[in-house]
């Protein structure tokens, strides 16, 4: 039986199976991103059908707010990324799909998920530390022994925005061209800083800036680790 090796020839050795599998992985269509975004969206529609009180209780139970983290409910650092308050608007859903899908295609599922979760968890912890430093979540005692509930400490804080910002920051920091990279990271940081400086800022605005900065730092680390080629480095 005649066996033909399409990749072999004079001076052209055939490709090994590991090399072929590596090439296939590098050209594979991202699969985790649509599953995640689709799951979040379907979950949002399902949650929206719950009675208002039950829906609020569910979202608050999975929030990375001061009350939960102070009580040691650290699982919310992960589960909060699986819930959103409302179904994703089409522009935001498309942007989330594009950013996470690009990261997954460039770096592989594992590394892309790592950047997303590191930004989500890191920003959540930084916000928590900032709110605790400002006194939120401390037991308060009024003149009659009662105190008004701390709305900020018990706020609903769920969603993919921290991970999204971290991913976008890392993508910007791994742009190969130095000038474009500087413009992208500088522009994004400026956009994220503006809401923090306004009078009506919220802790979520600070979280978005923190997540973006973490993403830029992670992207810069990837570039240094690969000798400047972090934009195309892929890890399954």
CSV table of C-alpha atoms in Angstrom, one decimal:
chain,number,residue,atom,x,y,z
A,1,UNK,CA,0.0,0.0,0.0
A,2,UNK,CA,1.4,3.4,-1.0
A,3,UNK,CA,1.5,6.0,1.7
A,4,UNK,CA,1.7,9.6,0.6
A,5,UNK,CA,3.0,12.3,3.0
A,6,UNK,CA,1.8,15.6,1.7
A,7,UNK,CA,4.2,17.5,3.8
A,8,UNK,CA,7.3,15.5,2.9
A,9,UNK,CA,9.6,15.9,0.0
A,10,UNK,CA,13.2,16.5,-0.8
A,11,UNK,CA,14.5,18.8,1.9
A,12,UNK,CA,11.0,19.1,3.4
A,13,UNK,CA,10.5,16.7,6.2
A,14,UNK,CA,6.9,15.8,7.1
A,15,UNK,CA,5.3,17.5,10.1
A,16,UNK,CA,4.9,15.5,13.3
A,17,UNK,CA,1.5,14.9,14.9
A,18,UNK,CA,2.2,17.3,17.9
A,19,UNK,CA,3.1,20.1,15.4
A,20,UNK,CA,-0.1,19.5,13.4
A,21,UNK,CA,-2.2,19.5,16.6
A,22,UNK,CA,-0.5,22.7,17.8
A,23,UNK,CA,-1.3,24.4,14.4
A,24,UNK,CA,-4.9,23.3,14.6
A,25,UNK,CA,-5.2,24.7,18.2
A,26,UNK,CA,-3.9,28.0,17.0
A,27,UNK,CA,-6.4,28.3,14.2
A,28,UNK,CA,-9.3,26.9,16.3
A,29,UNK,CA,-12.4,29.1,16.6
A,30,UNK,CA,-12.9,30.3,20.2
A,31,UNK,CA,-15.5,28.1,22.0
A,32,UNK,CA,-15.5,29.2,25.6
A,33,UNK,CA,-16.4,32.8,24.9
A,34,UNK,CA,-19.7,32.2,23.2
A,35,UNK,CA,-20.6,29.6,25.8
A,36,UNK,CA,-19.9,32.1,28.6
A,37,UNK,CA,-21.6,35.1,27.0
A,38,UNK,CA,-24.6,33.0,25.9
A,39,UNK,CA,-24.9,31.5,29.4
A,40,UNK,CA,-24.8,34.8,31.1
A,41,UNK,CA,-27.5,36.2,28.7
A,42,UNK,CA,-29.7,33.2,29.1
A,43,UNK,CA,-29.3,33.4,32.9
A,44,UNK,CA,-30.2,37.0,32.8
A,45,UNK,CA,-33.5,36.3,30.9
A,46,UNK,CA,-34.3,33.5,33.4
A,47,UNK,CA,-33.5,35.7,36.4
A,48,UNK,CA,-35.7,38.5,35.0
A,49,UNK,CA,-38.7,36.2,35.1
A,50,UNK,CA,-38.4,35.7,38.9
A,51,UNK,CA,-40.5,37.7,41.3
A,52,UNK,CA,-38.7,41.0,42.1
A,53,UNK,CA,-37.9,40.1,45.7
A,54,UNK,CA,-36.5,36.7,44.9
A,55,UNK,CA,-34.5,38.2,42.0
A,56,UNK,CA,-33.0,40.8,44.3
A,57,UNK,CA,-32.1,38.2,46.9
A,58,UNK,CA,-30.5,35.9,44.4
A,59,UNK,CA,-28.4,38.7,42.9
A,60,UNK,CA,-27.4,40.1,46.3
A,61,UNK,CA,-26.4,36.6,47.4
A,62,UNK,CA,-23.9,36.4,44.5
A,63,UNK,CA,-22.6,39.9,44.8
A,64,UNK,CA,-19.0,40.9,45.7
A,65,UNK,CA,-20.3,43.5,48.1
A,66,UNK,CA,-18.8,44.4,51.5
A,67,UNK,CA,-21.4,42.4,53.4
A,68,UNK,CA,-20.7,39.2,51.6
A,69,UNK,CA,-17.0,39.4,51.6
A,70,UNK,CA,-16.8,40.6,55.2
A,71,UNK,CA,-18.9,37.5,56.2
A,72,UNK,CA,-16.4,35.3,54.4
A,73,UNK,CA,-18.5,34.4,51.4
A,74,UNK,CA,-15.5,34.4,49.1
A,75,UNK,CA,-17.2,32.2,46.5
A,76,UNK,CA,-19.0,35.4,45.3
A,77,UNK,CA,-15.6,36.5,43.8
A,78,UNK,CA,-16.3,33.8,41.2
A,79,UNK,CA,-20.1,33.4,41.0
A,80,UNK,CA,-20.6,37.1,40.6
A,81,UNK,CA,-19.2,36.9,37.1
A,82,UNK,CA,-22.0,34.5,36.1
A,83,UNK,CA,-24.8,37.0,36.8
A,84,UNK,CA,-25.9,40.3,35.5
A,85,UNK,CA,-28.7,42.6,36.8
A,86,UNK,CA,-30.3,42.9,33.4
A,87,UNK,CA,-30.0,41.1,30.0
A,88,UNK,CA,-27.0,42.4,28.1
A,89,UNK,CA,-27.8,45.2,25.6
A,90,UNK,CA,-26.8,44.2,22.1
A,91,UNK,CA,-23.9,46.6,21.7
A,92,UNK,CA,-22.3,45.6,25.1
A,93,UNK,CA,-22.9,41.9,24.4
A,94,UNK,CA,-21.2,42.2,21.0
A,95,UNK,CA,-18.3,44.1,22.5
A,96,UNK,CA,-17.9,41.5,25.3
A,97,UNK,CA,-18.1,38.7,22.7
A,98,UNK,CA,-15.5,40.4,20.5
A,99,UNK,CA,-13.0,41.2,23.3
A,100,UNK,CA,-13.1,37.8,25.0
A,101,UNK,CA,-13.2,36.0,21.7
A,102,UNK,CA,-10.1,37.9,20.4
A,103,UNK,CA,-8.3,37.2,23.7
A,104,UNK,CA,-9.2,33.5,23.5
A,105,UNK,CA,-8.1,33.3,19.8
A,106,UNK,CA,-4.7,35.0,20.6
A,107,UNK,CA,-3.8,33.4,23.9
A,108,UNK,CA,-5.8,30.3,24.2
A,109,UNK,CA,-8.7,29.5,26.5
A,110,UNK,CA,-6.8,29.0,29.7
A,111,UNK,CA,-4.8,32.2,29.5
A,112,UNK,CA,-7.7,34.3,28.3
A,113,UNK,CA,-9.9,33.0,31.2
A,114,UNK,CA,-7.0,33.6,33.6
A,115,UNK,CA,-6.8,37.3,32.6
A,116,UNK,CA,-10.6,37.7,32.8
A,117,UNK,CA,-10.8,36.1,36.2
A,118,UNK,CA,-7.7,37.8,37.6
A,119,UNK,CA,-9.1,41.2,36.6
A,120,UNK,CA,-12.5,40.4,37.9
A,121,UNK,CA,-11.3,39.1,41.3
A,122,UNK,CA,-8.5,41.6,41.7
A,123,UNK,CA,-10.7,44.6,41.0
A,124,UNK,CA,-13.4,43.2,43.3
A,125,UNK,CA,-10.9,42.9,46.1
A,126,UNK,CA,-9.5,46.3,45.6
A,127,UNK,CA,-13.0,47.9,45.6
A,128,UNK,CA,-13.7,45.9,48.8
A,129,UNK,CA,-10.6,47.1,50.5
A,130,UNK,CA,-11.4,50.7,49.5
A,131,UNK,CA,-14.9,50.5,50.8
A,132,UNK,CA,-13.8,48.9,54.1
A,133,UNK,CA,-11.2,51.7,54.5
A,134,UNK,CA,-14.0,54.2,54.1
A,135,UNK,CA,-16.0,52.6,56.9
A,136,UNK,CA,-18.5,50.6,54.9
A,137,UNK,CA,-19.6,47.4,56.5
A,138,UNK,CA,-18.7,48.3,60.1
A,139,UNK,CA,-21.3,47.6,62.7
A,140,UNK,CA,-23.0,51.0,63.3
A,141,UNK,CA,-25.0,51.9,66.4
A,142,UNK,CA,-27.5,54.6,66.5
A,143,UNK,CA,-28.8,56.5,69.6
A,144,UNK,CA,-31.5,53.9,70.1
A,145,UNK,CA,-29.4,50.9,69.3
A,146,UNK,CA,-30.6,50.8,65.7
A,147,UNK,CA,-28.8,52.0,62.6
A,148,UNK,CA,-29.8,52.5,59.0
A,149,UNK,CA,-28.7,49.7,56.8
A,150,UNK,CA,-25.5,50.4,54.8
A,151,UNK,CA,-26.8,50.4,51.2
A,152,UNK,CA,-23.3,50.5,49.7
A,153,UNK,CA,-22.2,47.5,51.8
A,154,UNK,CA,-25.2,45.5,50.7
A,155,UNK,CA,-25.3,46.7,47.1
A,156,UNK,CA,-25.9,44.4,44.2
A,157,UNK,CA,-22.5,44.0,42.5
A,158,UNK,CA,-22.5,41.4,39.8
A,159,UNK,CA,-21.5,41.2,36.1
A,160,UNK,CA,-18.7,40.7,33.6
A,161,UNK,CA,-17.6,44.3,33.4
A,162,UNK,CA,-14.4,44.0,35.6
A,163,UNK,CA,-13.2,41.0,33.6
A,164,UNK,CA,-14.2,42.7,30.4
A,165,UNK,CA,-12.1,45.8,31.3
A,166,UNK,CA,-9.1,43.7,32.3
A,167,UNK,CA,-9.3,41.7,29.0
A,168,UNK,CA,-9.5,44.9,26.9
A,169,UNK,CA,-6.5,46.4,28.9
A,170,UNK,CA,-4.4,43.3,28.3
A,171,UNK,CA,-5.3,43.3,24.6
A,172,UNK,CA,-4.2,46.9,24.3
A,173,UNK,CA,-1.0,46.2,26.2
A,174,UNK,CA,-0.1,43.4,23.8
A,175,UNK,CA,-0.5,45.4,20.5
A,176,UNK,CA,2.8,44.8,18.7
A,177,UNK,CA,3.3,48.3,17.4
A,178,UNK,CA,4.7,50.5,20.1
A,179,UNK,CA,3.0,53.7,19.0
A,180,UNK,CA,-0.4,52.0,18.7
A,181,UNK,CA,0.1,50.2,22.0
A,182,UNK,CA,0.8,53.5,23.8
A,183,UNK,CA,-2.2,55.2,22.2
A,184,UNK,CA,-4.5,52.3,23.0
A,185,UNK,CA,-3.5,51.9,26.6
A,186,UNK,CA,-3.3,55.7,27.3
A,187,UNK,CA,-6.7,56.3,25.7
A,188,UNK,CA,-8.4,53.5,27.6
A,189,UNK,CA,-6.9,54.6,30.9
A,190,UNK,CA,-8.0,58.1,30.3
A,191,UNK,CA,-11.5,57.0,29.5
A,192,UNK,CA,-11.7,54.9,32.6
A,193,UNK,CA,-10.3,57.6,34.8
A,194,UNK,CA,-12.8,60.3,33.7
A,195,UNK,CA,-15.8,58.7,35.6
A,196,UNK,CA,-13.7,58.3,38.8
A,197,UNK,CA,-13.0,62.1,38.8
A,198,UNK,CA,-16.6,63.2,38.4
A,199,UNK,CA,-18.8,64.2,41.4
A,200,UNK,CA,-21.3,61.4,41.0
A,201,UNK,CA,-18.8,58.6,40.8
A,202,UNK,CA,-19.6,55.1,42.2
A,203,UNK,CA,-17.4,52.3,43.5
A,204,UNK,CA,-18.1,50.5,40.2
A,205,UNK,CA,-16.3,53.3,38.3
A,206,UNK,CA,-13.3,52.8,40.5
A,207,UNK,CA,-13.6,49.0,39.9
A,208,UNK,CA,-13.6,49.5,36.2
A,209,UNK,CA,-10.4,51.6,36.4
A,210,UNK,CA,-8.7,49.1,38.7
A,211,UNK,CA,-9.6,46.2,36.4
A,212,UNK,CA,-8.3,48.0,33.3
A,213,UNK,CA,-5.0,48.8,35.1
A,214,UNK,CA,-4.7,45.2,36.1
A,215,UNK,CA,-5.3,44.1,32.6
A,216,UNK,CA,-2.7,46.5,31.2
A,217,UNK,CA,-0.2,45.2,33.8
A,218,UNK,CA,-0.9,41.6,32.8
A,219,UNK,CA,-0.6,42.4,29.1
A,220,UNK,CA,2.7,44.1,29.7
A,221,UNK,CA,3.9,41.0,31.7
A,222,UNK,CA,2.9,38.7,28.8
A,223,UNK,CA,4.9,40.9,26.4
A,224,UNK,CA,8.0,40.8,28.5
A,225,UNK,CA,7.7,37.0,29.1
A,226,UNK,CA,7.6,36.4,25.3
A,227,UNK,CA,10.2,39.0,24.3
A,228,UNK,CA,7.6,41.4,23.0
A,229,UNK,CA,5.4,38.9,21.3
A,230,UNK,CA,2.7,38.6,23.9
A,231,UNK,CA,0.0,39.5,21.4
A,232,UNK,CA,0.3,36.3,19.5
A,233,UNK,CA,1.3,33.9,22.3
A,234,UNK,CA,-1.3,31.2,22.8
A,235,UNK,CA,-1.7,28.7,25.6
A,236,UNK,CA,-4.5,26.1,25.4
